[in-house]
Short mmCIF file of C-alpha atoms in Angstrom, two decimals:
data_model
loop_
_atom_site.label_atom_id
_atom_site.label_comp_id
_atom_site.label_asym_id
_atom_site.label_seq_id
_atom_site.Cartn_x
_atom_site.Cartn_y
_atom_site.Cartn_z
CA MET A 1 8.35 -19.38 -16.84
CA ARG A 2 9.48 -18.55 -13.29
CA ILE A 3 8.43 -15.59 -11.16
CA ALA A 4 10.04 -14.70 -7.82
CA VAL A 5 7.99 -12.49 -5.51
CA ILE A 6 9.48 -10.81 -2.43
CA TYR A 7 6.94 -8.71 -0.55
CA PRO A 8 6.69 -6.98 2.86
CA GLY A 9 3.53 -9.01 3.41
CA LEU A 10 3.80 -9.84 7.12
CA GLN A 11 1.27 -7.21 8.18
CA ALA A 12 -2.46 -6.94 8.82
CA SER A 13 -3.14 -5.56 5.35
CA ASP A 14 -4.05 -8.36 2.93
CA TYR A 15 -2.92 -6.32 -0.09
CA TRP A 16 0.29 -8.25 -0.65
CA ARG A 17 -1.19 -11.72 -0.28
CA ARG A 18 -4.05 -10.83 -2.61
CA SER A 19 -1.53 -9.46 -5.09
CA VAL A 20 0.10 -12.87 -5.45
CA LEU A 21 -3.25 -14.66 -5.63
CA SER A 22 -4.62 -12.36 -8.33
CA LEU A 23 -1.40 -12.61 -10.37
CA GLN A 24 -1.51 -16.39 -10.18
CA SER A 25 -5.24 -16.62 -10.94
CA ARG A 26 -5.06 -14.35 -13.98
CA LEU A 27 -2.02 -16.18 -15.41
CA ARG A 28 -3.92 -19.44 -15.11
CA GLU A 29 -7.01 -17.91 -16.71
CA ILE A 30 -5.14 -16.72 -19.79
CA GLY A 31 -3.13 -19.91 -20.05
CA VAL A 32 0.42 -18.82 -19.24
CA PRO A 33 2.41 -21.74 -17.76
CA HIS A 34 4.27 -20.46 -14.71
CA GLU A 35 5.82 -21.13 -11.33
CA ILE A 36 5.63 -18.53 -8.56
CA GLU A 37 7.96 -18.57 -5.56
CA SER A 38 6.86 -15.98 -3.00
CA HIS A 39 8.47 -14.75 0.20
CA PHE A 40 6.96 -12.37 2.76
CA THR A 41 8.90 -10.22 5.24
CA ARG A 42 7.99 -7.53 7.75
CA PRO A 43 7.65 -4.09 6.14
CA GLY A 44 10.46 -1.58 6.38
CA SER A 45 12.52 -3.39 9.01
CA GLU A 46 14.04 -6.36 7.18
CA ILE A 47 15.95 -4.91 4.25
CA ARG A 48 18.91 -7.20 4.91
CA GLU A 49 16.59 -10.20 4.90
CA GLN A 50 14.95 -8.97 1.69
CA ALA A 51 18.40 -8.71 0.06
CA ARG A 52 19.18 -12.25 1.19
CA LEU A 53 15.93 -13.55 -0.27
CA ILE A 54 16.63 -11.82 -3.58
CA SER A 55 20.08 -13.44 -3.73
CA GLN A 56 18.45 -16.79 -2.96
CA ALA A 57 15.80 -16.26 -5.63
CA LEU A 58 18.42 -15.36 -8.23
CA THR A 59 20.05 -18.77 -7.83
CA GLN A 60 16.89 -20.20 -9.47
CA ASP A 61 17.33 -17.87 -12.48
CA PRO A 62 13.75 -16.47 -12.51
CA ASP A 63 12.40 -14.73 -15.58
CA TYR A 64 10.74 -12.02 -13.47
CA LEU A 65 11.36 -10.68 -9.99
CA VAL A 66 8.57 -8.73 -8.27
CA PHE A 67 9.77 -6.45 -5.50
CA THR A 68 8.89 -3.08 -3.97
CA LEU A 69 10.68 0.23 -3.54
CA ASP A 70 10.26 2.07 -0.26
CA ALA A 71 13.41 2.57 1.78
CA PHE A 72 16.50 4.25 0.28
CA ARG A 73 18.48 1.01 0.49
CA HIS A 74 15.95 -0.67 -1.80
CA ARG A 75 17.17 1.58 -4.60
CA VAL A 76 20.65 0.08 -4.54
CA ILE A 77 19.22 -3.44 -4.72
CA VAL A 78 16.92 -2.58 -7.62
CA GLU A 79 19.64 -0.74 -9.53
CA GLN A 80 21.84 -3.82 -9.37
CA LEU A 81 19.01 -5.99 -10.65
CA ILE A 82 18.20 -3.62 -13.53
CA SER A 83 21.84 -3.35 -14.59
CA GLY A 84 22.07 -7.14 -14.73
CA GLY A 85 19.32 -7.32 -17.35
CA ARG A 86 17.88 -10.54 -15.97
CA PRO A 87 15.48 -11.17 -14.35
CA LYS A 88 13.09 -8.47 -15.53
CA VAL A 89 12.11 -6.37 -12.54
CA ILE A 90 8.51 -5.50 -11.66
CA LEU A 91 8.24 -2.84 -8.95
CA GLN A 92 5.06 -3.23 -6.94
CA ASN A 93 3.32 -0.51 -4.91
CA ILE A 94 5.05 2.34 -6.75
CA THR A 95 3.61 4.24 -9.69
CA THR A 96 6.10 7.10 -10.00
CA PRO A 97 9.18 6.18 -12.07
CA LEU A 98 12.50 7.41 -10.70
CA ARG A 99 13.76 10.19 -12.93
CA SER A 100 17.34 9.60 -11.76
CA TRP A 101 17.34 6.19 -13.43
CA GLY A 102 16.82 7.78 -16.84
CA LYS A 103 16.28 5.12 -19.49
CA ALA A 104 17.50 2.30 -17.23
CA GLN A 105 14.03 1.63 -15.82
CA PRO A 106 12.56 -1.64 -14.52
CA PHE A 107 10.29 -3.64 -16.79
CA PHE A 108 7.09 -2.47 -15.07
CA TYR A 109 5.82 -0.25 -12.25
CA VAL A 110 2.47 -1.35 -10.83
CA GLY A 111 0.25 -0.45 -7.90
CA PHE A 112 -2.10 2.27 -6.73
CA ASP A 113 -1.00 5.89 -6.72
CA HIS A 114 -0.49 6.88 -3.08
CA THR A 115 -0.96 10.58 -3.73
CA GLU A 116 -4.19 10.00 -5.65
CA GLY A 117 -5.60 7.81 -2.87
CA THR A 118 -4.64 10.42 -0.30
CA ARG A 119 -6.31 13.13 -2.40
CA LEU A 120 -9.63 11.28 -2.11
CA LEU A 121 -9.26 11.15 1.67
CA ILE A 122 -8.38 14.85 1.80
CA GLU A 123 -11.43 15.79 -0.25
CA HIS A 124 -13.66 13.81 2.09
CA ILE A 125 -12.15 15.30 5.24
CA LEU A 126 -12.48 18.83 3.89
CA ALA A 127 -16.08 18.24 2.84
CA ASP A 128 -19.06 18.79 5.09
CA ASP A 129 -19.01 15.16 6.24
CA MET A 130 -15.96 15.80 8.46
CA ALA A 131 -15.96 19.58 8.71
CA GLY A 132 -15.65 19.28 12.50
CA VAL A 133 -12.04 18.07 12.26
CA THR A 134 -9.79 20.88 13.50
CA ASP A 135 -6.79 19.50 15.40
CA PHE A 136 -5.13 16.51 13.79
CA ALA A 137 -2.05 14.34 14.00
CA ILE A 138 -0.28 12.09 11.50
CA LEU A 139 1.11 8.61 12.13
CA TYR A 140 3.57 7.75 9.39
CA GLY A 141 4.90 4.29 8.59
CA PRO A 142 8.68 3.90 8.33
CA PRO A 143 10.62 6.73 6.66
CA GLY A 144 10.50 6.15 2.91
CA TYR A 145 8.54 6.50 -0.29
CA VAL A 146 5.14 5.26 0.92
CA SER A 147 5.09 7.36 4.10
CA SER A 148 6.15 10.43 2.16
CA ALA A 149 3.61 9.97 -0.62
CA ARG A 150 0.72 9.25 1.74
CA GLY A 151 1.62 11.39 4.73
CA ASP A 152 3.36 14.45 3.34
CA SER A 153 0.73 15.09 0.69
CA PHE A 154 -1.94 14.98 3.43
CA ARG A 155 0.13 17.25 5.66
CA THR A 156 0.65 19.82 2.90
CA ALA A 157 -3.02 19.92 1.89
CA LEU A 158 -4.33 20.44 5.42
CA ALA A 159 -1.64 22.99 6.24
CA GLU A 160 -3.29 25.24 3.65
CA GLN A 161 -6.56 25.21 5.63
CA PRO A 162 -6.81 28.03 8.21
CA ASP A 163 -9.07 26.00 10.49
CA LYS A 164 -6.85 22.88 10.59
CA THR A 165 -3.90 22.54 12.97
CA LEU A 166 -1.26 19.82 12.89
CA VAL A 167 -0.57 19.00 16.53
CA ALA A 168 2.00 16.21 16.16
CA SER A 169 3.39 13.55 13.84
CA TYR A 170 5.27 10.31 14.51
CA TYR A 171 6.95 7.55 12.54
CA VAL A 172 5.65 4.25 13.90
CA GLY A 173 6.45 1.78 11.11
CA PHE A 174 3.63 -0.30 9.69
CA ASP A 175 3.24 -1.72 13.18
CA ARG A 176 -0.06 -1.97 15.04
CA GLU A 177 1.41 -2.03 18.56
CA LYS A 178 3.76 0.90 17.92
CA ALA A 179 0.85 2.84 16.45
CA ARG A 180 -1.27 2.04 19.51
CA ALA A 181 1.48 3.19 21.89
CA ALA A 182 2.08 6.39 19.93
CA ALA A 183 -1.64 7.17 19.74
CA LEU A 184 -2.07 6.62 23.49
CA THR A 185 0.77 9.04 24.26
CA LEU A 186 -0.47 11.52 21.68
CA LEU A 187 -4.07 11.59 22.91
CA GLN A 188 -3.10 11.80 26.57
CA ARG A 189 -0.78 14.74 25.92
CA ASN A 190 -3.03 16.45 23.40
CA PRO A 191 -6.71 15.99 24.33
CA GLU A 192 -7.69 18.55 21.68
CA VAL A 193 -6.82 16.16 18.84
CA ASP A 194 -9.98 14.99 17.07
CA PHE A 195 -8.49 13.19 14.05
CA ILE A 196 -5.44 10.98 13.55
CA TYR A 197 -4.39 10.40 9.97
CA SER A 198 -3.19 6.79 9.58
CA CYS A 199 -0.84 5.94 6.71
CA SER A 200 -1.64 2.20 6.62
CA THR A 201 -4.00 -0.54 7.77
CA ASP A 202 -1.81 -1.63 10.68
CA ILE A 203 -1.48 1.95 11.88
CA ALA A 204 -5.25 2.48 11.69
CA LEU A 205 -5.89 -0.65 13.74
CA GLY A 206 -3.43 0.52 16.39
CA VAL A 207 -5.11 3.93 16.57
CA ILE A 208 -8.52 2.26 16.94
CA ASP A 209 -7.09 0.22 19.83
CA ALA A 210 -5.87 3.39 21.54
CA ILE A 211 -9.17 5.24 21.03
CA GLU A 212 -11.06 2.35 22.63
CA THR A 213 -8.58 2.04 25.51
CA LEU A 214 -9.10 5.71 26.36
CA GLY A 215 -12.86 5.58 25.81
CA LEU A 216 -12.73 8.26 23.12
CA GLN A 217 -15.09 6.64 20.63
CA GLY A 218 -17.07 9.34 18.87
CA GLN A 219 -14.57 12.03 19.92
CA VAL A 220 -11.51 10.99 17.92
CA GLN A 221 -11.63 9.57 14.41
CA THR A 222 -9.13 7.91 12.13
CA ASN A 223 -8.98 6.65 8.56
CA GLY A 224 -7.85 3.49 6.84
CA TRP A 225 -5.61 3.27 3.79
CA GLY A 226 -6.20 0.52 1.25
CA GLY A 227 -9.64 -0.82 2.07
CA GLY A 228 -8.66 -4.42 2.69
CA SER A 229 -10.83 -6.94 4.52
CA GLN A 230 -9.97 -5.79 8.05
CA GLU A 231 -10.56 -2.13 7.28
CA LEU A 232 -13.96 -2.86 5.77
CA ALA A 233 -14.87 -4.88 8.86
CA GLU A 234 -13.91 -1.93 11.10
CA ILE A 235 -16.06 0.43 9.03
CA ALA A 236 -19.00 -1.96 9.41
CA LYS A 237 -18.47 -1.89 13.19
CA GLY A 238 -18.40 1.91 13.20
CA ARG A 239 -14.81 2.05 14.48
CA LEU A 240 -13.20 3.43 11.31
CA ALA A 241 -14.51 6.65 9.78
CA VAL A 242 -13.36 6.31 6.18
CA THR A 243 -10.94 4.50 3.92
CA VAL A 244 -9.71 4.71 0.38
CA MET A 245 -10.28 1.25 -1.08
CA ARG A 246 -7.98 -0.09 -3.78
CA MET A 247 -9.57 -2.23 -6.44
CA ASN A 248 -7.02 -4.64 -5.11
CA ASP A 249 -6.77 -7.30 -7.81
CA ASP A 250 -6.19 -4.72 -10.56
CA ASN A 251 -2.50 -4.91 -9.73
CA GLY A 252 -2.18 -8.70 -10.04
CA VAL A 253 -4.13 -8.69 -13.31
CA ALA A 254 -1.92 -5.92 -14.69
CA MET A 255 1.24 -7.87 -13.86
CA ALA A 256 -0.17 -11.00 -15.48
CA GLU A 257 -1.09 -9.12 -18.64
CA ALA A 258 2.35 -7.47 -18.83
CA ILE A 259 4.09 -10.82 -18.42
CA ALA A 260 1.83 -12.45 -21.03
CA LEU A 261 2.56 -9.71 -23.56
CA ASP A 262 6.27 -9.98 -22.86
CA GLN A 263 6.19 -13.75 -23.38
CA LEU A 264 4.52 -13.15 -26.76
CA GLY A 265 7.36 -10.85 -27.80
CA ARG A 266 5.18 -7.76 -27.39
CA SER A 267 7.06 -5.99 -24.60
CA ASP A 268 6.72 -2.70 -26.50
CA ASP A 269 2.98 -2.90 -25.79
CA VAL A 270 3.58 -2.96 -22.04
CA PRO A 271 3.28 0.50 -20.45
CA LEU A 272 5.99 1.55 -18.02
CA VAL A 273 3.36 2.27 -15.32
CA TYR A 274 -0.02 0.82 -14.39
CA SER A 275 -2.03 2.42 -11.57
CA GLY A 276 -5.24 0.80 -10.36
CA GLU A 277 -8.51 2.44 -9.33
CA PHE A 278 -9.82 3.53 -5.94
CA ALA A 279 -13.21 3.91 -4.28
CA LEU A 280 -13.89 5.97 -1.17
CA VAL A 281 -15.74 3.98 1.52
CA THR A 282 -17.37 5.53 4.58
CA GLN A 283 -19.78 4.48 7.30
CA ALA A 284 -22.55 5.92 5.13
CA HIS A 285 -22.15 3.05 2.66
CA ASP A 286 -24.66 0.26 3.18
CA ALA A 287 -23.66 -3.40 3.29
CA ALA A 288 -24.82 -4.07 -0.28
CA LYS A 289 -22.62 -1.29 -1.69
CA ILE A 290 -19.58 -2.53 0.21
CA GLU A 291 -20.20 -6.12 -0.91
CA ALA A 292 -20.37 -4.94 -4.52
CA LEU A 293 -17.02 -3.18 -4.12
CA LYS A 294 -15.49 -6.27 -2.52
CA THR A 295 -16.74 -8.45 -5.37
CA ARG A 296 -15.02 -6.16 -7.85
CA ALA A 297 -11.83 -5.53 -5.88
CA PHE A 298 -11.22 -9.15 -4.84
CA ARG A 299 -12.55 -10.86 -7.98
CA TYR A 300 -9.42 -13.02 -8.44
CA SER A 301 -8.24 -13.34 -4.83
CA GLN A 302 -11.37 -14.45 -3.00
#
């Protein structure tokens, strides 16, 4: 049984690499013979390369193809795959089925609901813990599904607060250096900004770089998104205020279980969507609590 995986995994976030490891580990654990061929590209900027890799993977006639759906051009690629009937398509990092596809849906949607994760961050920021946040900015990733789900939902929620003011927003890709450059410009032009909402790990790391370059530690805060290894390390150092941590390996386990059921002829038992759990992590968490969350989240990908 062959699985082709094409992920935008060339980024600081370890989500994508752990996804493959947890899928592989769970398949081995439940005794499903398999071969996994995985390819990583840069996020958002290599759609042509992703299309080429899919064409290359299809020459090996895989049983399943695991891909993502972010940019508009991804939709055309996925629609072609679905209409072909083989391989079965698993869409990773999206938990909201496209209504326009009607009944012609992929085999499985899997990931962590971006709006739900953002809701946890919003609740924390609006609570007493971060009540001092008044002027904020948003750094989006590339234009697309993930940036919209994470950034626009945050923007809408804070726009309803009379004491919160959106000063600026930029698209920077999931790119640490572009995020750093944008944050430097932003903070120099708008010294009143006290919080920058980061839509990904790479963006958060770039914002942290800019805050340190300008010596604004303690004056400007930012968040993480995903709670991978690097984000947790930055929280421990006191450089990241908060993150929403995915129970990362839930997604790989869910894919393995869906594939196993399908191989047993029980595809009707596979839900269309699986969304994993989150935990909010702040600097108030002690090391033991964070280690317990890591043990749970990375149980198959350590």
